[in-house]
Amino acid sequence: MTTPAHANPIKRLFAHYVAYHAHGPLLLRYLSLLGFVGFPAFYLLRFTKSAAPYDDIAFRLVDAAICIALFFKDRWPQRLKPYYFAYSYLVVIVTLPLTFMFTSLKHGGGTIAVGNTLLAAFLVVFLADWRNMIVILTAGFGGAVGLYVLTDPDPRLPMDFLQRLPILLIVVVGGSLFKFALERATAEKVRHAYASLAGSIAHEMRNPLGQIKHSLESLRQSLPPPTAKAQAQTLGPEEVDSLYRHLAQGDIAVERGLQVISMTLDEVNAKPLNAQGFAYLSAAEVSAKAVLEYGYESQEQRTKVDLTVADDFLFRGEETAFLFVLFNLIKNALYYLPAYPDARLSIAVGGGQVRVRDTGPGIAPDLQRRLFEPFRSSKSGGTGLGLAYCRRVVRAFGGEISCDSVQGEYTEFTMTFPAVSTQEREAHRQSVIAKAKAVFVRRRLLVVDDDAALRKATRIKLAPLEAVIDEAADGRQALAMLSNFRYDLVVLDLDMPDMDGYAAAEQIRAGAAPANRDVCIVAYTSEPGPLARVKTLKAGMDGLVNKPCEQETLLHALCRALESPASRARLEQAQLSGQRVLLADDNAYNRKAVAAFLRRAGVEVVEADTGMAVMEMLESDPDPWSAILLDLNMPGMNGLDTAQAIRASTLPSRGVPIIALTAHSTTEMMDAARAAGMNDFLTKPVDASVLYETLRRQCSRESAGSAPAPAPTPVPGGGRLLDPQRLERYRDIGMLEELVADYVPEIERLVASLSAFAAARDLDGTRETLHSLVGLSGEAGAAALHGLARQVYVQVLQDRQLPAAPGWADPIAALAAQSVEALRGYSRAGLGAA
């Protein structure tokens, strides 16, 4: 049985050293570079002075050599990298206390020698925590004395060393106290910064969370009265419309909250905007969209906001980022409405500017000068990050934002953008048309609208695509045409007599026109964006575009819909048919889930449970492979070792794309995967659409040899016990009951093992069990258990120790019991038991 780290004092001592350098590895890099240059350089200085009694060139060359090996950590073989910190520990002992004390003794002491020894001791103070500092100095000085006694024919202890021992003690103790005070001051600054940031985020999140709470309360009121009897309950059109409206409001609030979080993280990390994703935007369209989709607290707030367009203009930017800029400016203005009930907010577009003006309290002149600085806010409790982010976004677009305000009268923010010439605008239009034409040329499109004039206008906008364009005047005619011809995309009006767009989409997805069951559907509607977005998603549509709109907007929306996750998943499944994939994971349950998704797409899957088994299969099976999926955390030969062995081999499959599978994705892990020769990265539990897209991309070698892609965020459980979407995917492929029957006992076994390892304070056993539980619970759709287990797992990995709180594993066990019962009930009833 593995000895727990806390029971081994040497391991515990070394763990403190590793933790000390885990977030500051540059200390060791600087030491190694200084040693490599300094030891030979200072040796040369003695030629300018009298000859030294002891020639220490051999000692200095050895020190320089071991220092340069420490510097080139990134070039170490992967199998040696786990020993880097142990090697650095030895380097610190040898190059500082041992070398300086030994050479000082050999030189017979002296002021310079003693000073160098004191300097070495002082450096050790900053290279280790106090426990390891004592060990390093004791080992180094003791080793130096022992080596001196063994190698010198007449060993003598210089008196000036004895006389300066109190100074050495003062240097060590004083340096330690100074470092401790510095660390405490730094930690206090960090704590205050985190507390301020956390409080600010909490303040900003109150609004969207309050809106979500309001939406949930409205949903509750819209539901029919509860009953204990198993009887049908019906909702009238008004109730259904109310449910969709409140759901749309909640959706907006969630997006708003996510935007606050993204903005805060981007601003704190100074993350630049990716200019490659910029497009030419209509100032009038995005401003109207912001006014429409902003999450107002009440209808009264909405009536306070006016939008006027003197003349529209184009600017180059990114729509989501600019929408957030406007959302932030609207929020700041509406903040003062309760205290200024007569105040109004106007947004004006024209002359290459977007102006946001409110008639609220105004801003003091001294505050205006610092308004766009990070962590400056004109209102109590604000993050002070919003306006700094706004300025960074507008400047990234090539524009500028300014503020003009008179206290007691108004505040106006003006965003000015560089002019887009007629030539640039036309070039942009032609570029959009060219890109859309490349997607749709010779494809077949169906335009469905009961208004003949609008059908004609839409047809004219689509004419440059050189696609086959058919028309239908209503939903029934559309279904008839879909039954006779295979289409690539349907542009569908929602508000039509007899059979509206929602009913038509439902019939299409239900198989009323079998050849087009999976056709891409884009809603073309005048309904408000947020409400229509919720409804169209429910109806199985792939995109939404509001009418009327410009030609570029329509074409962009159609291209985006055809490349949406749902559309891509259907296309990718077809493209993956016939591919051959080797899947390696030591957890049979994880393999079973991923293999089921792959086989559903027509992929031939061969499974392995170890890295050695992968190498044996590649050596014994001459047939070509399309890709290799490797779990990173396998016993013995792990995923990184296996990938390195494949790339270094002479096997025909050495160039096959390799995709990493892991439950714990970090920048360090991704760097290690790239260094091992892996091409991409998937996070457990694996989402089917992400799996298909990644595998299709790698099999087509569109990004062969590129760095691993950022790990996708797992689909959250939405606060529910189970993830119904994942479970329904299993039901769709006929594996739900089988997987639940396999997964439930294994979850129970892992939780029992976790409790035992936690009670024994067995770090290694706990870490391995948590790793398995994270992967298994995610694949099983136990969303809440996956989230809690992953949170504890990440903490254990980062801290390299078990949680200190007694009974920390009990909540996991309790949640696992609830999840197991819910999974069994879901499997039996087929209902949303979550």
Coordinates of C-alpha atoms in Angstrom, one line a residue, residues 527-722:
E527 CA -40.4 38.6 -33.6
P528 CA -38.2 40.1 -30.8
G529 CA -34.8 38.4 -30.8
P530 CA -34.6 36.9 -27.3
L531 CA -38.1 35.4 -27.4
A532 CA -37.8 34.1 -30.9
R533 CA -34.4 32.6 -30.1
V534 CA -35.9 30.5 -27.2
K535 CA -38.8 29.3 -29.4
T536 CA -36.8 28.5 -32.4
L537 CA -34.3 26.5 -30.3
K538 CA -37.1 24.5 -28.9
A539 CA -38.5 23.9 -32.4
G540 CA -35.2 22.4 -33.5
M541 CA -34.1 25.3 -35.7
D542 CA -30.4 26.1 -36.3
G543 CA -30.4 29.9 -36.6
L544 CA -32.4 33.1 -36.5
V545 CA -32.3 36.3 -38.4
N546 CA -34.5 39.3 -37.9
K547 CA -36.2 41.0 -40.8
P548 CA -35.8 43.4 -42.4
C549 CA -32.1 43.1 -42.6
E550 CA -29.2 43.9 -45.0
Q551 CA -28.0 41.4 -47.5
E552 CA -24.7 40.9 -45.6
T553 CA -26.5 40.2 -42.4
L554 CA -28.8 37.6 -44.0
L555 CA -25.9 35.8 -45.8
H556 CA -23.8 35.8 -42.6
A557 CA -26.7 34.3 -40.6
L558 CA -27.2 31.5 -43.2
C559 CA -23.5 30.6 -43.2
R560 CA -23.4 30.6 -39.4
A561 CA -26.5 28.4 -39.1
L562 CA -25.1 25.9 -41.6
E563 CA -22.0 25.7 -39.4
S564 CA -23.9 25.7 -36.1
P565 CA -23.1 22.9 -33.6
A566 CA -26.3 21.0 -34.4
S567 CA -25.8 21.2 -38.2
R568 CA -22.1 20.4 -37.9
A569 CA -22.9 17.3 -35.7
R570 CA -25.3 16.0 -38.3
L571 CA -22.8 16.6 -41.1
E572 CA -19.8 15.4 -39.1
Q573 CA -21.5 12.1 -38.3
A574 CA -21.9 11.5 -42.0
Q575 CA -18.3 12.5 -42.7
L576 CA -16.9 10.2 -39.9
S577 CA -18.6 7.1 -41.2
G578 CA -15.9 4.5 -42.1
Q579 CA -13.1 6.1 -40.1
R580 CA -11.0 3.8 -37.9
V581 CA -10.1 5.0 -34.4
L582 CA -8.1 3.5 -31.6
L583 CA -9.5 4.5 -28.2
A584 CA -7.4 4.0 -25.0
D585 CA -8.6 4.5 -21.5
D586 CA -8.0 2.4 -18.4
N587 CA -11.6 3.1 -17.3
A588 CA -13.9 0.7 -19.1
Y589 CA -16.9 2.9 -18.4
N590 CA -15.4 6.0 -20.0
R591 CA -14.4 3.9 -23.0
K592 CA -17.9 2.5 -23.3
A593 CA -19.5 6.0 -23.5
V594 CA -17.1 7.5 -26.0
A595 CA -17.1 4.3 -28.1
A596 CA -20.9 4.4 -28.3
F597 CA -20.9 8.0 -29.6
L598 CA -18.3 7.0 -32.2
R599 CA -20.1 3.9 -33.4
R600 CA -23.3 5.9 -33.7
A601 CA -21.4 8.0 -36.3
G602 CA -20.3 4.9 -38.2
V603 CA -16.8 4.9 -36.8
E604 CA -14.9 1.6 -36.4
V605 CA -13.6 1.6 -32.8
V606 CA -10.9 -0.6 -31.4
E607 CA -10.4 -0.3 -27.6
A608 CA -7.3 -0.6 -25.3
D609 CA -6.9 -0.1 -21.6
T610 CA -3.2 0.7 -21.3
G611 CA -0.4 2.5 -23.2
M612 CA 1.4 -0.8 -23.8
A613 CA -1.7 -2.3 -25.3
V614 CA -1.9 0.6 -27.7
M615 CA 1.7 0.1 -28.8
E616 CA 1.1 -3.6 -29.3
M617 CA -2.0 -3.0 -31.4
L618 CA -0.2 -0.4 -33.6
E619 CA 2.6 -2.9 -34.1
S620 CA 0.5 -5.9 -34.9
D621 CA -2.3 -4.3 -36.9
P622 CA -1.1 -3.1 -40.3
D623 CA -4.4 -1.5 -41.3
P624 CA -4.4 2.3 -41.4
W625 CA -5.8 4.3 -38.4
S626 CA -7.7 7.6 -38.7
A627 CA -6.9 8.8 -35.2
I628 CA -5.8 7.7 -31.7
L629 CA -7.7 8.9 -28.6
L630 CA -5.5 8.6 -25.5
D631 CA -6.4 9.1 -21.8
L632 CA -3.6 11.0 -20.2
N633 CA -3.9 9.3 -16.8
M634 CA -3.3 5.6 -17.4
P635 CA -1.3 3.3 -15.1
G636 CA 2.2 2.4 -16.2
M637 CA 2.7 3.9 -19.6
N638 CA 0.4 7.0 -19.4
G639 CA -1.0 8.9 -22.4
L640 CA 2.0 11.3 -22.6
D641 CA 4.5 8.5 -22.6
T642 CA 2.4 6.6 -25.2
A643 CA 2.2 9.6 -27.5
Q644 CA 6.0 10.2 -27.3
A645 CA 6.6 6.5 -28.0
I646 CA 4.3 6.6 -31.1
R647 CA 6.0 9.8 -32.5
A648 CA 9.5 8.4 -31.9
S649 CA 8.7 5.0 -33.4
T650 CA 9.1 3.8 -37.0
L651 CA 5.5 2.5 -37.1
P652 CA 3.4 3.4 -40.2
S653 CA 0.9 5.1 -37.7
R654 CA 3.5 7.4 -36.1
G655 CA 2.0 10.4 -37.9
V656 CA -1.7 9.6 -37.1
P657 CA -3.5 12.4 -35.2
I658 CA -3.5 11.9 -31.5
I659 CA -6.2 13.4 -29.3
A660 CA -5.8 13.7 -25.5
L661 CA -8.6 12.7 -23.1
T662 CA -8.5 14.1 -19.6
A663 CA -10.7 15.1 -16.7
H664 CA -8.3 17.8 -15.5
S665 CA -7.2 20.4 -18.1
T666 CA -4.7 23.0 -17.3
T667 CA -2.2 25.1 -19.3
E668 CA 0.6 22.9 -18.1
M669 CA -1.2 19.8 -19.1
M670 CA -1.9 21.2 -22.6
D671 CA 1.8 22.2 -22.9
A672 CA 2.8 18.7 -21.9
A673 CA 0.4 17.2 -24.5
R674 CA 1.8 19.4 -27.2
A675 CA 5.3 18.6 -26.3
A676 CA 4.5 14.8 -26.4
G677 CA 3.2 15.2 -30.0
M678 CA -0.5 15.3 -29.4
N679 CA -2.7 17.3 -31.9
D680 CA -5.8 18.1 -29.9
F681 CA -7.5 18.0 -26.4
L682 CA -10.9 16.8 -25.2
T683 CA -12.1 17.2 -21.6
K684 CA -14.2 14.5 -19.9
P685 CA -17.1 14.0 -19.9
V686 CA -16.8 14.1 -23.6
D687 CA -19.6 15.9 -25.4
A688 CA -20.7 14.2 -28.6
S689 CA -20.8 17.2 -30.8
V690 CA -17.3 18.4 -29.6
L691 CA -16.0 14.8 -30.1
Y692 CA -17.4 14.7 -33.7
E693 CA -16.0 18.1 -34.6
T694 CA -12.6 17.5 -33.1
L695 CA -12.3 14.1 -34.8
R696 CA -13.5 15.4 -38.1
R697 CA -11.0 18.2 -38.0
Q698 CA -8.1 16.0 -37.2
C699 CA -9.1 13.2 -39.6
S700 CA -9.2 15.8 -42.4
R701 CA -5.8 17.1 -41.1
E702 CA -7.0 20.7 -41.2
S703 CA -4.9 21.4 -38.2
A704 CA -2.4 18.6 -38.2
G705 CA 0.6 19.4 -36.1
S706 CA -1.1 22.3 -34.4
A707 CA -1.2 22.9 -30.6
P708 CA -3.9 21.2 -28.6
A709 CA -7.1 23.1 -28.8
P710 CA -8.3 24.8 -25.6
A711 CA -10.2 22.4 -23.5
P712 CA -13.9 22.8 -24.0
T713 CA -15.9 23.7 -20.9
P714 CA -18.0 20.6 -19.8
V715 CA -21.8 21.1 -20.3
P716 CA -23.0 22.2 -16.8
G717 CA -25.8 20.5 -15.0
G718 CA -27.8 23.7 -14.7
G719 CA -28.0 23.2 -11.0
R720 CA -29.8 19.9 -11.4
L721 CA -28.8 16.5 -10.1
L722 CA -28.6 14.9 -13.5

